[in-house]
Coordinates of C-alpha atoms and ligand atoms in Angstrom, one line a residue:
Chain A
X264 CA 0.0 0.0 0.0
X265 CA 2.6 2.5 1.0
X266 CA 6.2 2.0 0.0
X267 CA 9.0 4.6 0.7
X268 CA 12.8 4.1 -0.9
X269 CA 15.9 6.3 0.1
X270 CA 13.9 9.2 1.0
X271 CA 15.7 12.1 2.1
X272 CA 14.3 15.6 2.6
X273 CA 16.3 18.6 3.5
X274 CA 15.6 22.5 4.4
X275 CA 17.6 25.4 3.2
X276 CA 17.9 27.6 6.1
X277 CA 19.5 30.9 6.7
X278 CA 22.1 30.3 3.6
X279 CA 22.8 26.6 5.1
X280 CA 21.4 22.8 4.4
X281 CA 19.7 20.8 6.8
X282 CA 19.1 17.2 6.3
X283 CA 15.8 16.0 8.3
X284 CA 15.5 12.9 6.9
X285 CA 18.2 10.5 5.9
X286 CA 17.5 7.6 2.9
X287 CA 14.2 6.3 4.8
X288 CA 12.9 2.8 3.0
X289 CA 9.6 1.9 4.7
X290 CA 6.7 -0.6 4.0
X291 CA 3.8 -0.6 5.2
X292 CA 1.1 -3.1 4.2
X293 CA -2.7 -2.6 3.4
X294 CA -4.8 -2.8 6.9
X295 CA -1.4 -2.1 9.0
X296 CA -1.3 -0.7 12.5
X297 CA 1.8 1.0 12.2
X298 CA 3.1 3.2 15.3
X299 CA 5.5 5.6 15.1
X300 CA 8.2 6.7 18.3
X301 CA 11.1 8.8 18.8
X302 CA 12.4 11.6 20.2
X303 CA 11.2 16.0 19.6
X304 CA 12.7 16.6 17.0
X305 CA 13.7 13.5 15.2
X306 CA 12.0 13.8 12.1
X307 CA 8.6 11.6 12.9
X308 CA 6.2 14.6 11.4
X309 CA 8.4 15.4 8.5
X310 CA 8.1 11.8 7.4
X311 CA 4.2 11.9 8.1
X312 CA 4.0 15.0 6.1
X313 CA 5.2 13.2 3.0
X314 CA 3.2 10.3 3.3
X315 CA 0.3 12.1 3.7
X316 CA 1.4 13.8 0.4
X317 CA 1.5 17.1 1.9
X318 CA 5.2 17.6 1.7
X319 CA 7.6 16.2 -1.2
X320 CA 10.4 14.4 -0.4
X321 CA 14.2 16.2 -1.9
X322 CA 15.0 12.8 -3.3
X323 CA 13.7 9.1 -3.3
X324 CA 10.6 7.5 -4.3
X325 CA 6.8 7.1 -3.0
X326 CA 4.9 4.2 -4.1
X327 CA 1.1 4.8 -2.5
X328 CA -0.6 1.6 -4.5
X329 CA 2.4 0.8 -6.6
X330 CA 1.9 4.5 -8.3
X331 CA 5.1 7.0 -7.8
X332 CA 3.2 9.4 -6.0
X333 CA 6.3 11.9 -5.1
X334 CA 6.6 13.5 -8.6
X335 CA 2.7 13.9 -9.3
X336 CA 2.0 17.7 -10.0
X337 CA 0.3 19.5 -6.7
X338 CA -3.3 19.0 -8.6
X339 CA -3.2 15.9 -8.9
X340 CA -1.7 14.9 -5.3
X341 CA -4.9 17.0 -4.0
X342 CA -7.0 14.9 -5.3
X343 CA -5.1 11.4 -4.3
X344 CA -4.7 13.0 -0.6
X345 CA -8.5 13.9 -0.4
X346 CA -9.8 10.6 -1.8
X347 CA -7.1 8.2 0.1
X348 CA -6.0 10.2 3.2
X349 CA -7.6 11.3 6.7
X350 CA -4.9 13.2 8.3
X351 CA -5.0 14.2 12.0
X352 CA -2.4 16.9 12.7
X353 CA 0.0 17.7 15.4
X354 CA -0.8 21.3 15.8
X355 CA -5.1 20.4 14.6
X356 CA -5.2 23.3 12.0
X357 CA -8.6 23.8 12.8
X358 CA -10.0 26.5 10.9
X359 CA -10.6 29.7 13.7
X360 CA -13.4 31.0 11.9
X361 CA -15.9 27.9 11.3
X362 CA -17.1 26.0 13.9
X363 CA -16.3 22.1 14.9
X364 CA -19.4 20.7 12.5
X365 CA -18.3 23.3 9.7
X366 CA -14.8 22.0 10.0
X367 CA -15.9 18.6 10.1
X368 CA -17.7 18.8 6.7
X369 CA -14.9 20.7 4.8
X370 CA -13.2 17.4 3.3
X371 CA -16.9 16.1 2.3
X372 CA -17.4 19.9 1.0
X373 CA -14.5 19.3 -1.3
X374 CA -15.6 16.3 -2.7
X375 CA -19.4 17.9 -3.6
X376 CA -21.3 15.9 -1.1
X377 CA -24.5 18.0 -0.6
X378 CA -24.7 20.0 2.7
X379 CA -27.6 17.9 4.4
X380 CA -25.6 14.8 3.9
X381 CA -22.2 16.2 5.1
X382 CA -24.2 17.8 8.3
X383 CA -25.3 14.3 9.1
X384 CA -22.1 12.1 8.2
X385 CA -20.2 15.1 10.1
X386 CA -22.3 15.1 13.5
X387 CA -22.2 11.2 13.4
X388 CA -18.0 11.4 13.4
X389 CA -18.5 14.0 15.8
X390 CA -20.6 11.7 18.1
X391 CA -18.4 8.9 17.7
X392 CA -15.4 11.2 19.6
X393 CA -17.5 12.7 22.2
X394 CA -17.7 16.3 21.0
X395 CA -21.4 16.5 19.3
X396 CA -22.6 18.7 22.2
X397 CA -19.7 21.5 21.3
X398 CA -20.8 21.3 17.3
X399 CA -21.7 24.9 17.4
X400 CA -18.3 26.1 19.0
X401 CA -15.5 27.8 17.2
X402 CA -11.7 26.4 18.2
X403 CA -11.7 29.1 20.4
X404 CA -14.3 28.2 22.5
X405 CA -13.1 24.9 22.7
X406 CA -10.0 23.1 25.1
X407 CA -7.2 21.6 23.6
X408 CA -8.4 17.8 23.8
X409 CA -12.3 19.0 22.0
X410 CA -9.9 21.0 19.1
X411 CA -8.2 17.6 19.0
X412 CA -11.4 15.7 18.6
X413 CA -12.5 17.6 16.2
X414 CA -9.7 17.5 13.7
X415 CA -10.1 13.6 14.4
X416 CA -13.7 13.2 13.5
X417 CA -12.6 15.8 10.5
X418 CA -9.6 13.4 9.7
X419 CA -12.4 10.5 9.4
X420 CA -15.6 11.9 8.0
X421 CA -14.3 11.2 4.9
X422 CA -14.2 7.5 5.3
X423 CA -10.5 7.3 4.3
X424 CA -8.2 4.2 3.0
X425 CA -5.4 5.5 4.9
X426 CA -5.7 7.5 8.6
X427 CA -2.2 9.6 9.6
X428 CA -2.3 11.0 13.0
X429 CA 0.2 12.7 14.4
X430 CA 0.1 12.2 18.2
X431 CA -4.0 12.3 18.2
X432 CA -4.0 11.8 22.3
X433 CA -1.4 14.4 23.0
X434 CA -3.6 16.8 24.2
X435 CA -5.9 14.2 25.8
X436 CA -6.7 12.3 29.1
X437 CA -6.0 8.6 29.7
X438 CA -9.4 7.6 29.3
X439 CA -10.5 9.7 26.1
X440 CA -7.3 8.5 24.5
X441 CA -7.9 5.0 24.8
X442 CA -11.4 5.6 23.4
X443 CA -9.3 7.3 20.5
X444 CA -7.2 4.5 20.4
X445 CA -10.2 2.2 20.1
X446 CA -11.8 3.9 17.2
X447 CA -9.1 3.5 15.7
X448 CA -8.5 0.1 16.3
X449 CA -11.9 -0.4 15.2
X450 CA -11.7 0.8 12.3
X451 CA -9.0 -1.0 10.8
X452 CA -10.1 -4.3 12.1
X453 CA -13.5 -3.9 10.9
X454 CA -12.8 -1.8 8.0
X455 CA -9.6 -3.0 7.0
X456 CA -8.1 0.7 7.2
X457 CA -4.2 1.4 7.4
X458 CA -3.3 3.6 10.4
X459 CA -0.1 5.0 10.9
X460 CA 0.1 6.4 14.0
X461 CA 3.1 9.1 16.0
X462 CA 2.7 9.4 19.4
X463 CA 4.8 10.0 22.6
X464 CA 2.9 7.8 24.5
X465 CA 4.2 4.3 25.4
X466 CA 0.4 3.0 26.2
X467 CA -0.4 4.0 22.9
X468 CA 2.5 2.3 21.1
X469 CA 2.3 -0.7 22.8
X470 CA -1.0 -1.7 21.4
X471 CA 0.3 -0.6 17.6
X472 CA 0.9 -4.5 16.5
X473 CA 4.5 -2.7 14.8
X474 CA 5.9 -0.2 15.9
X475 CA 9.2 2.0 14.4
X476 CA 11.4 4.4 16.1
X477 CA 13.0 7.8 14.3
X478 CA 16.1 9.1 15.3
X479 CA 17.7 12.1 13.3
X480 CA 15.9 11.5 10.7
X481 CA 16.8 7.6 10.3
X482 CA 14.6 4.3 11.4
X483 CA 16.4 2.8 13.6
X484 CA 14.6 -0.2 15.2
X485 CA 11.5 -2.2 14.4
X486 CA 9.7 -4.0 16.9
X487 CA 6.1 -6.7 16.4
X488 CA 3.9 -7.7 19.2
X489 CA 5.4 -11.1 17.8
X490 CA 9.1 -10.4 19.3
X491 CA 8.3 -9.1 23.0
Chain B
X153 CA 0.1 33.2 48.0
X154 CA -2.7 32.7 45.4
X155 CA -6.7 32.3 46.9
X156 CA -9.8 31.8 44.8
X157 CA -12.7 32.2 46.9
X158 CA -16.1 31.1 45.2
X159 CA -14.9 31.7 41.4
X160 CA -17.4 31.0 38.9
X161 CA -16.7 31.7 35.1
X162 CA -19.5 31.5 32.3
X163 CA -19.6 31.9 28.8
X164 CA -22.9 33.6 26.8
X165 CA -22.7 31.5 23.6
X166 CA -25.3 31.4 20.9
X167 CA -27.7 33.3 23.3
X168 CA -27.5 30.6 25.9
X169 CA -25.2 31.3 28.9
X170 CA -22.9 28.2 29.7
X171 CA -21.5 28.3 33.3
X172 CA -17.6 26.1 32.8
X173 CA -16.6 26.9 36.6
X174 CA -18.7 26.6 39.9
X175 CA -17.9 28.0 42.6
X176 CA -14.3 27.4 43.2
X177 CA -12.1 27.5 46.1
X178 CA -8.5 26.7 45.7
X179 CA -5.2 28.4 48.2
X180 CA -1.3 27.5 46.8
X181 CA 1.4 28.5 49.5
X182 CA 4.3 29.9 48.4
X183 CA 6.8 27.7 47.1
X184 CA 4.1 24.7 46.4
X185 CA 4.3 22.4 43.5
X186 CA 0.5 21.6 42.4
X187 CA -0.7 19.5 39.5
X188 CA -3.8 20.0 38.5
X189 CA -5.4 16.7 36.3
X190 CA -9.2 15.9 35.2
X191 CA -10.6 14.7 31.8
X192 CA -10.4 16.8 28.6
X193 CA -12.9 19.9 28.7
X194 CA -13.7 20.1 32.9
X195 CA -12.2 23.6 33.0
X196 CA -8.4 22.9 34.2
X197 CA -7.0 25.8 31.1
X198 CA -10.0 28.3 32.2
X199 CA -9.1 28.3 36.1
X200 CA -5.2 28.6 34.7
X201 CA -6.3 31.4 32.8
X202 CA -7.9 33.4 35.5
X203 CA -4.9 32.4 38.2
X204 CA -2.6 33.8 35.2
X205 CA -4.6 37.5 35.3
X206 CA -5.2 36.4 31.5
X207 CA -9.3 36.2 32.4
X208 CA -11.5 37.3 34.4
X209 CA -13.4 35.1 36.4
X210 CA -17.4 36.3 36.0
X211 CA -17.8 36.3 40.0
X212 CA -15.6 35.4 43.3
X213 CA -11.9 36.7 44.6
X214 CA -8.8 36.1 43.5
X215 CA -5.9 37.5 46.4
X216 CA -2.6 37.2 44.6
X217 CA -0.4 38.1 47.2
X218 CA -3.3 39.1 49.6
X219 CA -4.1 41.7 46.9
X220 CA -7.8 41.2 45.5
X221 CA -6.7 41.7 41.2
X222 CA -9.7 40.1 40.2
X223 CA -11.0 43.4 39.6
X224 CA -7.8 45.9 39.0
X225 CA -7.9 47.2 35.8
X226 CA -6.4 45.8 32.7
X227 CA -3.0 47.3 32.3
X228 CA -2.3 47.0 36.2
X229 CA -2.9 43.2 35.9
X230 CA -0.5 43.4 32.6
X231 CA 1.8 44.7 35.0
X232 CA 1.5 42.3 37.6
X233 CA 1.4 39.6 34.9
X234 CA 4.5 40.3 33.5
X235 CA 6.6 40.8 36.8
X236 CA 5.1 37.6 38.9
X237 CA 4.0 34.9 36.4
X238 CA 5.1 32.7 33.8
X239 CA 2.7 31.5 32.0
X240 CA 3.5 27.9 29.2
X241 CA -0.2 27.9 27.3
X242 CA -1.4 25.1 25.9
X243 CA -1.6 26.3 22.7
X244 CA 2.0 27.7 22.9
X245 CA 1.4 30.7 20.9
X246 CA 4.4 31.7 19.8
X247 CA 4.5 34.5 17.2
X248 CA 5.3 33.4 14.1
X249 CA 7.0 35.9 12.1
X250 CA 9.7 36.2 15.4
X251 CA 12.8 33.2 15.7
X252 CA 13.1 31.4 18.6
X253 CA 15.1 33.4 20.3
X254 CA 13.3 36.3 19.6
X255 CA 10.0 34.9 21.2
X256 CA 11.7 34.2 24.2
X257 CA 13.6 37.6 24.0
X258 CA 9.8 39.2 24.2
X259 CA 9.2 39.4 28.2
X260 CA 12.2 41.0 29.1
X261 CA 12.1 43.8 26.1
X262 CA 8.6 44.5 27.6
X263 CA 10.4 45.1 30.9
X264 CA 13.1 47.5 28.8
X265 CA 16.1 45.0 29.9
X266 CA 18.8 45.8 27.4
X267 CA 19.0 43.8 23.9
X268 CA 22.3 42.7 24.4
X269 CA 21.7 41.6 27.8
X270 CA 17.6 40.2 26.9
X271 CA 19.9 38.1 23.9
X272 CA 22.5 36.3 26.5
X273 CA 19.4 35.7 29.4
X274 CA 17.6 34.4 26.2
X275 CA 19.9 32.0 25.0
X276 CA 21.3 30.8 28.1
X277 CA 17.4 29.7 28.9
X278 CA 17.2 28.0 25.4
X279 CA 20.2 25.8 26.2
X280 CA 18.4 24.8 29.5
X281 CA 15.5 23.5 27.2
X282 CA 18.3 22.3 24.7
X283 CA 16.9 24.3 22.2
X284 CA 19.6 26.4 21.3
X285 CA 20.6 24.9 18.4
X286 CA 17.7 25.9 16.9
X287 CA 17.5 29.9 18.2
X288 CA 17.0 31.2 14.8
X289 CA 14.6 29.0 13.4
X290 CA 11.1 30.2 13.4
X291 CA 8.2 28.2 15.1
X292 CA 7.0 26.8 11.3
X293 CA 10.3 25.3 11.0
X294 CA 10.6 23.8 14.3
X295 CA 8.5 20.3 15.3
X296 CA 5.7 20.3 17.6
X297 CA 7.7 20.1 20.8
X298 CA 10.5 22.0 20.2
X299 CA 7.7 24.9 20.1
X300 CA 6.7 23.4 23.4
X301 CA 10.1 24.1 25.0
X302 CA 10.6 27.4 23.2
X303 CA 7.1 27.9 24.9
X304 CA 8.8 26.7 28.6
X305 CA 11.9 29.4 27.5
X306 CA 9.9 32.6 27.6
X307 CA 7.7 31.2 30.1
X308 CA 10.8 30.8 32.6
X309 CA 13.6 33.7 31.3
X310 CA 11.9 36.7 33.4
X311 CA 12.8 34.9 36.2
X312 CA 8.8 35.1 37.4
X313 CA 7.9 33.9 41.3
X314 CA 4.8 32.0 39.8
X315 CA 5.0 29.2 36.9
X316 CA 2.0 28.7 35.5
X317 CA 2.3 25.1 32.5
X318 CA -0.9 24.2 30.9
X319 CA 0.5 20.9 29.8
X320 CA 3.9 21.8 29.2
X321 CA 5.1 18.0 28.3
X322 CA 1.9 17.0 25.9
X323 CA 4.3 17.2 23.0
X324 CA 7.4 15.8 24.1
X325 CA 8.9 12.1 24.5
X326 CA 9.8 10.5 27.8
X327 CA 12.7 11.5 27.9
X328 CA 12.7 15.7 27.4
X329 CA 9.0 15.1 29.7
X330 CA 11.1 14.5 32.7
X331 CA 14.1 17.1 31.8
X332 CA 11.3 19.6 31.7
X333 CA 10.1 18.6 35.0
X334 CA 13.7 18.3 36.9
X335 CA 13.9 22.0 35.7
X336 CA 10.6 22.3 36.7
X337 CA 11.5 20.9 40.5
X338 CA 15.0 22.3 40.4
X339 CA 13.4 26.2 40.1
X340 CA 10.6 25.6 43.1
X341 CA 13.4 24.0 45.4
X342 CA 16.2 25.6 44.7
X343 CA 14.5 29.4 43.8
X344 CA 11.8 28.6 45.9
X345 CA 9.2 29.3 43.1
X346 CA 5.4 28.4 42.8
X347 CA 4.5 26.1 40.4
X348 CA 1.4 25.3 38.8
X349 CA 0.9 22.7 36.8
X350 CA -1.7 21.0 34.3
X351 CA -1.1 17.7 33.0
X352 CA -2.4 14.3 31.8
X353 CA 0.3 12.7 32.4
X354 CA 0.6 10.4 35.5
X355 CA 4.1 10.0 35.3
X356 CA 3.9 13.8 35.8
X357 CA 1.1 14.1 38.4
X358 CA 2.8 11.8 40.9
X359 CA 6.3 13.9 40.9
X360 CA 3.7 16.6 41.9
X361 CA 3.8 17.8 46.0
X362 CA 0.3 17.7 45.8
X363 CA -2.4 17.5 43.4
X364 CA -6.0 18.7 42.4
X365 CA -8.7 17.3 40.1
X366 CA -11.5 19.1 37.9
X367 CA -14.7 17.6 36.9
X368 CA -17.2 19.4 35.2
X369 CA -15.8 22.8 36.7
X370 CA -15.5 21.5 40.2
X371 CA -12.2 20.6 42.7
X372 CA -13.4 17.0 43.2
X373 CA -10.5 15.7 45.2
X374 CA -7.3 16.8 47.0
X375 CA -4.0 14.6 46.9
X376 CA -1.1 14.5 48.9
X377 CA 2.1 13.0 48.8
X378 CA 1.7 12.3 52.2
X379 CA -1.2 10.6 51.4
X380 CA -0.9 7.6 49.0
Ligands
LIG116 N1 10.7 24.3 7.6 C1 11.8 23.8 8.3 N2 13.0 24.3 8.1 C2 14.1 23.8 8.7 N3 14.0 22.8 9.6 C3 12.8 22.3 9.9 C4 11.6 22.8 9.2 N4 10.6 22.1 9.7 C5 11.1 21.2 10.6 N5 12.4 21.4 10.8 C6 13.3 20.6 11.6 O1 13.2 19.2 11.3 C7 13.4 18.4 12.5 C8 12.3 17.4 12.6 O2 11.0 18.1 12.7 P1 9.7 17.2 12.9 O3 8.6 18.1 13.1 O4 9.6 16.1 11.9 O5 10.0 16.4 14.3 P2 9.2 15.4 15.2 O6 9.9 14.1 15.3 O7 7.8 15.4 14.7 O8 9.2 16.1 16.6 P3 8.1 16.3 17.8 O9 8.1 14.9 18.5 O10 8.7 17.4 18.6 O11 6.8 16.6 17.2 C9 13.4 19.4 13.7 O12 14.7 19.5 14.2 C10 13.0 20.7 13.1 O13 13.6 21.8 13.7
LIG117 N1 -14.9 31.0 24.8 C1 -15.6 29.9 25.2 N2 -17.0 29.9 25.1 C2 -17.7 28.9 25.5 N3 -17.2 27.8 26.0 C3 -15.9 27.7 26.2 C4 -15.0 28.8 25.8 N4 -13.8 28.4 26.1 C5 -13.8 27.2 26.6 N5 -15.1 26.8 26.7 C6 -15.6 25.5 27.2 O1 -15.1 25.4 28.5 C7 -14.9 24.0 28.9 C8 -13.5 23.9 29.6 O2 -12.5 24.3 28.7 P1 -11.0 24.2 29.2 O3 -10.1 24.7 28.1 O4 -10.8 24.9 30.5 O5 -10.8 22.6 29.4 P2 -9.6 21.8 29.9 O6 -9.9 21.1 31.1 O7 -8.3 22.6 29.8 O8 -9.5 20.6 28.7 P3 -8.3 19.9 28.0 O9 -7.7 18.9 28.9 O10 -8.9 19.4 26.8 O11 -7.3 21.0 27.6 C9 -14.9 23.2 27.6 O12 -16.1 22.4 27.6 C10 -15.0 24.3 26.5 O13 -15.8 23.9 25.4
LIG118 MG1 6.0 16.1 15.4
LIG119 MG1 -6.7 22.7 28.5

């Protein structure tokens, strides 16, 4: 489903290079539960970025479905990304002046589902993460683990192949995370999804069935349930 | 040091009013190290926002150093603000047209200290977060929790009496969580500083002196090392 090879990508910064990642090669098969660890810094939401085709690698290839996906035009990577991908960001990039069910709806909006159809798929996702009794709230108006929430649901409204979040519980207590977790969980055993998951939190990992750490920019250990 | 007395704070939203805290009551000695945990949305960033004199609560007292600034007018609870507390948002806000160093350089040039000597003060607290090495970048091109610690730097470089951290380790590994907190402990012993601190970490929690928990806008329970 996803297959990375020797990507690097680097940063020009004040005059000077910066390599983030180093010749990454990754697999990652069709209805995987892939968790992703390592340390601030490391490079774990560069390499998200690029798989979730928001970012293109300086050099190597991206196979999403055995297509090279890195060297598409921006058009056409749009559309890939909004038909493939649900993406759940680090920093939420919830959208200040909509509220949580207009956020929600944007990726259906995109596609030209009609707007009594989004309302309802949108304020079922928002049920499903606890947050349909703050629909009418702007981010503003809403704590850090509800903004989270909300760019979940928004991440799955869409019904996506492939769900990207980086560090989804990170702003959330232990027991709304493992419902997180759960949906999650659900939704690729019952839906044969592929989740690729960062996060900082070791509870979390430990019930990804593989896990992979980053460390400057290179994967640098692999672990299964199988081997513990 | 710090006493609520009976603060309430409510929200008018969509014509409804929405009441987030009841009635609280809440006293932190000087010197004290308090967490403050409780599930996602039950107020714990709203009664950090009123002890930080960046809100006002809608009714009770707050005595910051026996002095009632609930009520003082705006720029003398800027003042205040700026000499006593620290404040690490959730949200970090950083401003993003400013490097790293120059967001942490921002409290002391509101207090006029000189540029040369705002620049040394400033870097010297980015090395404590180990964040130095990335002083010039600006908070697009840094991850998710070196913004955190660039967040902790300004928070902590106007030396303030009060250190207020609405979940100052959500974006950070294992590791950097607990070299955040031993800087953390190391200021309240050793500087005899108040901290504050939200979290939903229990790693974190339990390295706490004490520690209070919100539910639905209300202090449900009280614990003390000396209790467990
Ligand atoms: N636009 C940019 N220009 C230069 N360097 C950048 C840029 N964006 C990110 N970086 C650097 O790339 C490195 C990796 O960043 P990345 O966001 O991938 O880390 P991360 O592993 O997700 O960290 P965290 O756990 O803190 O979220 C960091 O050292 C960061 O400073
Ligand atoms: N401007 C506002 N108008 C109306 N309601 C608000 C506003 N700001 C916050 N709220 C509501 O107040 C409640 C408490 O928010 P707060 O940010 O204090 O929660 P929290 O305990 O910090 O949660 P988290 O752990 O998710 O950060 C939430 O239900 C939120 O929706
Ligand atoms: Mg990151
Ligand atoms: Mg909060």
């Amino acid at each position: 489903m996803i297959e990375l090879k020797g990507i690097t990508r680097t940063y020009m910064i004040g005059g000077t290079s910066q390599t983030i990642l180093h010749g990454i090669d990754l697999k990652v098969e069709d209805g995987e539960f892939l968790g992703i660890i390592g340390p601030s810094g490391s490079g774990k939401s560069t390499l998200m970025n690029i798989i979730g085709l928001l970012d293109r690698p300086t050099t190597g290839q991206y196979f999403l479905q055995d297509e090279d996906v890195a060297q598409l035009d921006d058009d056409r990577r749009s559309i890939i990304r909004n038909q493939f991908i649900g993406f759940v960001f680090q920093m939420f990039f919830l959208l200040p002046r909509l509220t949580a069910l207009e956020n929600v709806m944007l990726p259906l909006s995109y596609r030209g589902v009609p707007e009594a159809k989004a309302k309802e798929m949108s304020m079922q996702m928002l049920e499903r993460v606890e947050m349909a009794y703050r629909a009418d709230h702007k981010p503003s108006a809403l704590s850090g683990g509800q903004q989270q929430r909300v760019a979940i649901a928004r991440a799955l409204v869409g019904d996506p192949k492939v769900i990207l979040a980086d560090e989804p519980t990170g702003a959330l207590d232990s027991k709304t995370s493992q419902d997180v977790m759960n949906l999650f969980m659900k939704l690729q055993q019952e839906e044969k999804k592929t989740v690729v998951l960062i996060t900082h939190d070791m509870k979390i990992a430990d019930q990804c069935k593989r896990h992979i750490e980053v460390q400057d920019g290179r994967l640098v250990q692999e672990t299964s349930v199988g081997d513990q």
